[in-house]
Amino acid sequence: MKSTNFTYTFVARNLQRKTLDVFFLIVLFQSNRLISKTMLRKIYSLALLGLLLLSIFALPANAQNRKRVVLQAFWWDYYHSNSNYALKWSNYLADLAPRLKGMGIDAVWIPPITKDNARNVGYSVFDHYDLGDKFQKGSLGTRMGDKDELLRMIAIMHANGIEVIQDVVLNHIDNAGSANGSGGQDAFANSNYSDGTTSGYKNFRYVSYATPATDETATNYLNRSGRWSKNWTNFYPNQFNGCCTNDINSVLFGPDISFESNAFGGSSCTGCFNPAQSTNYMRDNARNWLVWSKKQTGIDGYRFDAVKHFPAYVVEDLLFNTQSNAGWANGGSDMFAVGEWVGGSGDLDNWCNATQNRAGTFDFSLRNGLNNIINGNGNFDMGSLPGYQQGNRGRTVPFVNNHDTFRPQLDANGNYIGWNTGSELAPHIDPFNPRLSLVYAMMMAVDGSPQIFMEDLFNLSNGTRFTHDPKNATQLVTRPDIENIIWCHQNLRFKQGAYKVRWQAQDLLVIERSGRAIICGNDNWTNWQDPIGVQTDFPDGTVLKDYSGAAGTSTRTVYGGGKVNLSVPPCNGSAPRRGYSIWAPVTAPPAYNNPLRTTTQEWELDQDLGDSHASSLQQGGRLPGNSTAWRSAGKIFVEAGKPVTIELFPSDATRNLTVGLFNLSNTTLTTKSGVGTITHTYTPTATGFILIRARHTSAVAYAGQKVFVKATYTPPVNVTTASFPSLPAGGAKSAPIAEEPEEGKAEAVVLEEMRVYPNPSRDGNLTITLPTVEGIETMEVRVIDLMGVVHQNTKLKALGNETFKLEGLKKGVYLVEVRADNGQKWNQKVVIQ
């Protein structure tokens, strides 16, 4: 067997935040036949000098010190794959969280969390500020579920010590227009600055608390005033920036965003919501949105989609502000960030340099080498694999598969029957390939934060894809080799040891994480590599064992100045593991355990955020003037006995405000009033959702004002989300939420609330007892389905405690809305079975 036994350390350094790469290569080649002892001593001296230099120039200026094991917690068509969690992926992941913690997962990468038109995978973003709380595009939720479920999932991940990485799409948005397309087209853009693909659909307007989608006409759509509206001037081509000459300005997914400072201006529509824009409009708004999103969700890091198609300075700008300029939500220098750049190692390094090393890249170059191992069928030169890695590895993310490289064809039970190779960004690696374990072992041994793919860790091609319970290990089955490699990576602390290549040969690659573990890979189908004499950094007398289990219970002792004889199994499955072994001291470090933590999330209550539509979550809106009406911020999911801290920050610190916590039956749990910033701590007595609201304490002559509400809390580590729906079947009465009354008009006094029964109803008939309100004359009753279709609209005199009957409703979920003539309204969700 031809082999070379040496130490190889290769590190890239970004010097003074410029694009110049300085590489230091130290090679120690030992052969008694070729080099004298005198020469060997000189080489050792040079090596020590080189190591000293490496200690100074080891990592890029903004390198990430903490390395995570990141699970890509979805696959391409995840959104409809499991019938138990249809369009509720946040609930799926929340239920799965304790199992991921037990495996040692540090972070989960989730798909885009923003509203798109089709509610599919999420990469066709429509409204960045709609996290499943607005009723637009014909739906409330996103493929992740509603906003309350999303925030709960993030908090439960944190309670399990797991970070959440948000997928961010900034190169394009899509689906301008109302639910039926009305209002989205700009005729001027189509005739003068056409991109040839979108037919001028570049007027983006969004619902908000002030302007809900009362209908789907062009007039209503164009006057929606949700935050970050967009015009044709913000996309390629515009009057200053042409298209289709390079990766950035080519119209590939369209409309493609133009981030140049001069890409701003009005729409050609008249009489519509068309606020003035100014220099850097798109870049400034992208930055504002990402900081808002980080505060609202408590997210921990970012994966940027298709970064080849928009400027790297945008990513650098956004990351600087979320790392260092987001106040209490600062992610810090170790915040996880990675960009999807598909290219060679030089391209990857250049992009990292251009972002000032605030983000790394997925190492597509290394992935090419891993794929060659799979396709080589034992003929790939294993020793060449380290040369495939990108040079700038301060934040690199090595990987085997992801949702873009893995597009299987499925049968009716969700099992693989072929591959849609035409839609794969790079060739897939079949998780049933016997060399999968080998490439995962090598991928997790090298530098960086390794990314695990969902369908590699879990066997979803076993007949349970569409029906499994993620909490049930016999239904959602792991691949034991991959789970073992993750365990070894974490519990043996791979990344705490320097990366050293110890053996390179045609069939064998050995990598040491200095003083921590030795990871061996063998791509031969039938032959063991045994014994192999490897030089290590372990002191003589250290007893090593194989934590993969491939070598059974045998141990190996280090001798002769750090040498040890190891063995590695073949790929044919004759050993418990395929193609890898992992050696480390018999006394392992303490078990790996991520610290559990609380979650902090902040809601901004203003007129251009949230939605007041009856089918929305009815969150957002500033506190109305001259009124004590509540405004709902949002929900948190708490564990009984764990304290909750609420902070309210007003725009006007001279007014007396009240913040309140309510359960889903609208029972008041606690309130606190005060002037200026209000801080309140409450310990819940029950596990479940709590609704946070705010209001003026008295209805004096106040103008409306924006407020911020921040919550710090701890959810349960382990929960079955089906037992705690965010919108329970049968509904929960909402406390009356009044529109802003006319100036000087006193708020009416509610004497009795609305009641709807039976709920659920089995015959399609409902009885509604209208609320009794002092000082009003009429009430309007509307029954609305989840698509916004009104099935009943009746205006009645407000006689007080009147009973009103509805008959003949078909099976489904409806919202009963009662609105008084003073603007107050009551809502209750009902189910017809």
Short mmCIF file of N, CA, C and O in Angstrom, two decimals, residues 319-377:
data_model
loop_
_atom_site.label_atom_id
_atom_site.label_comp_id
_atom_site.label_asym_id
_atom_site.label_seq_id
_atom_site.Cartn_x
_atom_site.Cartn_y
_atom_site.Cartn_z
N LEU A 319 -25.10 41.97 8.08
CA LEU A 319 -24.50 41.20 9.16
C LEU A 319 -23.84 42.11 10.18
O LEU A 319 -23.90 41.84 11.40
N PHE A 320 -23.20 43.18 9.74
CA PHE A 320 -22.64 44.12 10.71
C PHE A 320 -23.73 44.62 11.65
O PHE A 320 -23.54 44.69 12.88
N ASN A 321 -24.88 44.94 11.08
CA ASN A 321 -25.95 45.52 11.89
C ASN A 321 -26.64 44.50 12.78
O ASN A 321 -27.09 44.84 13.88
N THR A 322 -26.73 43.26 12.35
CA THR A 322 -27.33 42.25 13.22
C THR A 322 -26.32 41.69 14.22
O THR A 322 -26.71 41.17 15.27
N GLN A 323 -25.04 41.78 13.90
CA GLN A 323 -24.02 41.35 14.86
C GLN A 323 -23.75 42.42 15.92
O GLN A 323 -23.58 42.09 17.10
N SER A 324 -23.73 43.68 15.49
CA SER A 324 -23.17 44.73 16.36
C SER A 324 -24.04 45.96 16.53
O SER A 324 -23.70 46.83 17.35
N ASN A 325 -25.14 46.08 15.81
CA ASN A 325 -25.89 47.33 15.84
C ASN A 325 -27.39 47.08 16.02
O ASN A 325 -28.21 47.88 15.57
N ALA A 326 -27.73 45.98 16.69
CA ALA A 326 -29.14 45.64 16.90
C ALA A 326 -29.53 45.75 18.36
O ALA A 326 -30.51 45.14 18.79
N GLY A 327 -28.79 46.52 19.13
CA GLY A 327 -29.15 46.71 20.53
C GLY A 327 -29.12 45.41 21.30
O GLY A 327 -28.16 44.64 21.22
N TRP A 328 -30.17 45.15 22.07
CA TRP A 328 -30.20 43.96 22.92
C TRP A 328 -30.13 42.68 22.10
O TRP A 328 -29.75 41.63 22.62
N ALA A 329 -30.48 42.73 20.79
CA ALA A 329 -30.52 41.53 19.95
C ALA A 329 -29.21 41.27 19.22
O ALA A 329 -29.16 40.40 18.35
N ASN A 330 -28.14 42.01 19.52
CA ASN A 330 -26.86 41.80 18.84
C ASN A 330 -26.46 40.33 18.85
O ASN A 330 -26.47 39.68 19.91
N GLY A 331 -26.07 39.82 17.68
CA GLY A 331 -25.63 38.44 17.59
C GLY A 331 -24.18 38.23 17.97
O GLY A 331 -23.77 37.10 18.27
N GLY A 332 -23.38 39.29 17.95
CA GLY A 332 -21.97 39.18 18.29
C GLY A 332 -21.14 38.59 17.17
O GLY A 332 -21.65 38.13 16.14
N SER A 333 -19.83 38.59 17.38
CA SER A 333 -18.91 38.18 16.32
C SER A 333 -19.03 36.70 15.98
O SER A 333 -18.65 36.28 14.89
N ASP A 334 -19.55 35.89 16.89
CA ASP A 334 -19.67 34.46 16.63
C ASP A 334 -21.03 34.07 16.06
O ASP A 334 -21.32 32.88 15.93
N MET A 335 -21.84 35.06 15.71
CA MET A 335 -23.14 34.74 15.13
C MET A 335 -22.95 33.93 13.84
O MET A 335 -22.14 34.28 12.99
N PHE A 336 -23.71 32.87 13.68
CA PHE A 336 -23.60 32.01 12.51
C PHE A 336 -24.12 32.73 11.27
O PHE A 336 -25.20 33.34 11.31
N ALA A 337 -23.38 32.67 10.18
CA ALA A 337 -23.81 33.26 8.92
C ALA A 337 -23.12 32.54 7.78
O ALA A 337 -21.90 32.33 7.82
N VAL A 338 -23.90 32.16 6.77
CA VAL A 338 -23.34 31.44 5.62
C VAL A 338 -24.09 31.85 4.37
O VAL A 338 -25.29 32.13 4.40
N GLY A 339 -23.37 31.93 3.26
CA GLY A 339 -23.97 32.27 1.99
C GLY A 339 -23.92 31.09 1.03
O GLY A 339 -22.98 30.29 1.05
N GLU A 340 -24.94 31.00 0.20
CA GLU A 340 -24.98 29.94 -0.82
C GLU A 340 -24.37 30.49 -2.12
O GLU A 340 -25.04 31.15 -2.91
N TRP A 341 -23.10 30.22 -2.30
CA TRP A 341 -22.40 30.56 -3.55
C TRP A 341 -21.98 29.24 -4.19
O TRP A 341 -21.23 28.47 -3.59
N VAL A 342 -22.47 28.99 -5.37
CA VAL A 342 -22.13 27.75 -6.06
C VAL A 342 -20.96 28.04 -6.99
O VAL A 342 -21.10 28.78 -7.96
N GLY A 343 -19.78 27.49 -6.65
CA GLY A 343 -18.61 27.74 -7.46
C GLY A 343 -17.39 27.04 -6.89
O GLY A 343 -17.50 26.21 -5.98
N GLY A 344 -16.23 27.34 -7.44
CA GLY A 344 -14.99 26.74 -7.00
C GLY A 344 -14.45 27.38 -5.75
O GLY A 344 -14.97 28.39 -5.26
N SER A 345 -13.37 26.82 -5.22
CA SER A 345 -12.83 27.28 -3.95
C SER A 345 -12.39 28.74 -4.02
O SER A 345 -12.56 29.49 -3.05
N GLY A 346 -11.83 29.17 -5.14
CA GLY A 346 -11.42 30.56 -5.28
C GLY A 346 -12.60 31.51 -5.22
O GLY A 346 -12.53 32.58 -4.60
N ASP A 347 -13.71 31.13 -5.88
CA ASP A 347 -14.93 31.95 -5.84
C ASP A 347 -15.44 32.07 -4.41
O ASP A 347 -15.85 33.15 -3.97
N LEU A 348 -15.43 30.95 -3.69
CA LEU A 348 -15.92 30.95 -2.31
C LEU A 348 -15.07 31.87 -1.44
O LEU A 348 -15.59 32.67 -0.66
N ASP A 349 -13.75 31.76 -1.59
CA ASP A 349 -12.85 32.58 -0.79
C ASP A 349 -13.06 34.07 -1.10
O ASP A 349 -13.07 34.91 -0.20
N ASN A 350 -13.19 34.40 -2.38
CA ASN A 350 -13.36 35.80 -2.76
C ASN A 350 -14.63 36.40 -2.17
O ASN A 350 -14.64 37.55 -1.72
N TRP A 351 -15.71 35.61 -2.16
CA TRP A 351 -16.96 36.13 -1.61
C TRP A 351 -16.83 36.34 -0.10
O TRP A 351 -17.30 37.35 0.43
N CYS A 352 -16.21 35.40 0.59
CA CYS A 352 -16.00 35.57 2.04
C CYS A 352 -15.19 36.84 2.31
O CYS A 352 -15.51 37.61 3.22
N ASN A 353 -14.16 37.06 1.53
CA ASN A 353 -13.34 38.26 1.69
C ASN A 353 -14.18 39.52 1.47
O ASN A 353 -14.05 40.51 2.18
N ALA A 354 -15.05 39.47 0.46
CA ALA A 354 -15.88 40.64 0.12
C ALA A 354 -16.87 40.97 1.22
O ALA A 354 -17.30 42.11 1.35
N THR A 355 -17.28 39.98 2.02
CA THR A 355 -18.17 40.26 3.15
C THR A 355 -17.39 40.59 4.42
O THR A 355 -17.97 40.65 5.51
N GLN A 356 -16.09 40.83 4.28
CA GLN A 356 -15.21 41.09 5.43
C GLN A 356 -15.24 39.91 6.41
O GLN A 356 -15.08 40.08 7.61
N ASN A 357 -15.46 38.73 5.85
CA ASN A 357 -15.48 37.49 6.64
C ASN A 357 -16.54 37.50 7.74
O ASN A 357 -16.41 36.83 8.75
N ARG A 358 -17.61 38.24 7.51
CA ARG A 358 -18.75 38.16 8.42
C ARG A 358 -19.60 36.92 8.11
O ARG A 358 -20.40 36.50 8.94
N ALA A 359 -19.44 36.37 6.92
CA ALA A 359 -20.16 35.16 6.54
C ALA A 359 -19.20 34.19 5.89
O ALA A 359 -18.21 34.59 5.27
N GLY A 360 -19.48 32.93 6.04
CA GLY A 360 -18.76 31.90 5.32
C GLY A 360 -19.57 31.43 4.14
O GLY A 360 -20.58 32.04 3.77
N THR A 361 -19.13 30.35 3.52
CA THR A 361 -19.87 29.76 2.41
C THR A 361 -20.01 28.26 2.64
O THR A 361 -19.24 27.65 3.38
N PHE A 362 -21.02 27.68 2.01
CA PHE A 362 -21.05 26.23 1.91
C PHE A 362 -19.89 25.81 1.02
O PHE A 362 -19.71 26.36 -0.08
N ASP A 363 -19.14 24.83 1.47
CA ASP A 363 -17.93 24.44 0.73
C ASP A 363 -18.30 23.50 -0.41
O ASP A 363 -18.20 22.28 -0.31
N PHE A 364 -18.75 24.11 -1.54
CA PHE A 364 -19.12 23.32 -2.71
C PHE A 364 -17.90 22.63 -3.31
O PHE A 364 -18.02 21.59 -3.95
N SER A 365 -16.73 23.22 -3.12
CA SER A 365 -15.52 22.59 -3.65
C SER A 365 -15.26 21.27 -2.93
O SER A 365 -15.01 20.23 -3.57
N LEU A 366 -15.29 21.27 -1.61
CA LEU A 366 -15.12 20.03 -0.86
C LEU A 366 -16.23 19.04 -1.20
O LEU A 366 -15.98 17.84 -1.35
N ARG A 367 -17.43 19.55 -1.36
CA ARG A 367 -18.55 18.66 -1.68
C ARG A 367 -18.32 17.94 -3.00
O ARG A 367 -18.72 16.78 -3.18
N ASN A 368 -17.65 18.60 -3.93
CA ASN A 368 -17.31 17.95 -5.19
C ASN A 368 -16.41 16.74 -4.95
O ASN A 368 -16.57 15.68 -5.55
N GLY A 369 -15.44 16.91 -4.03
CA GLY A 369 -14.57 15.79 -3.69
C GLY A 369 -15.34 14.66 -3.02
O GLY A 369 -15.12 13.47 -3.30
N LEU A 370 -16.26 14.99 -2.13
CA LEU A 370 -17.07 13.97 -1.46
C LEU A 370 -17.92 13.21 -2.46
O LEU A 370 -18.08 11.98 -2.38
N ASN A 371 -18.47 13.93 -3.42
CA ASN A 371 -19.26 13.28 -4.46
C ASN A 371 -18.39 12.36 -5.31
O ASN A 371 -18.83 11.29 -5.76
N ASN A 372 -17.13 12.75 -5.53
CA ASN A 372 -16.22 11.89 -6.29
C ASN A 372 -15.91 10.59 -5.54
O ASN A 372 -15.69 9.55 -6.16
N ILE A 373 -15.88 10.66 -4.21
CA ILE A 373 -15.70 9.43 -3.44
C ILE A 373 -16.88 8.48 -3.70
O ILE A 373 -16.70 7.28 -3.93
N ILE A 374 -18.08 9.02 -3.67
CA ILE A 374 -19.28 8.21 -3.89
C ILE A 374 -19.26 7.59 -5.28
O ILE A 374 -19.48 6.38 -5.46
N ASN A 375 -18.99 8.41 -6.28
CA ASN A 375 -19.06 7.93 -7.66
C ASN A 375 -17.82 7.16 -8.08
O ASN A 375 -17.83 6.48 -9.12
N GLY A 376 -16.74 7.28 -7.30
CA GLY A 376 -15.51 6.59 -7.66
C GLY A 376 -15.54 5.10 -7.41
O GLY A 376 -14.70 4.36 -7.94
N ASN A 377 -16.50 4.64 -6.58
CA ASN A 377 -16.64 3.21 -6.31
C ASN A 377 -15.31 2.56 -5.89
O ASN A 377 -14.97 1.46 -6.33
#
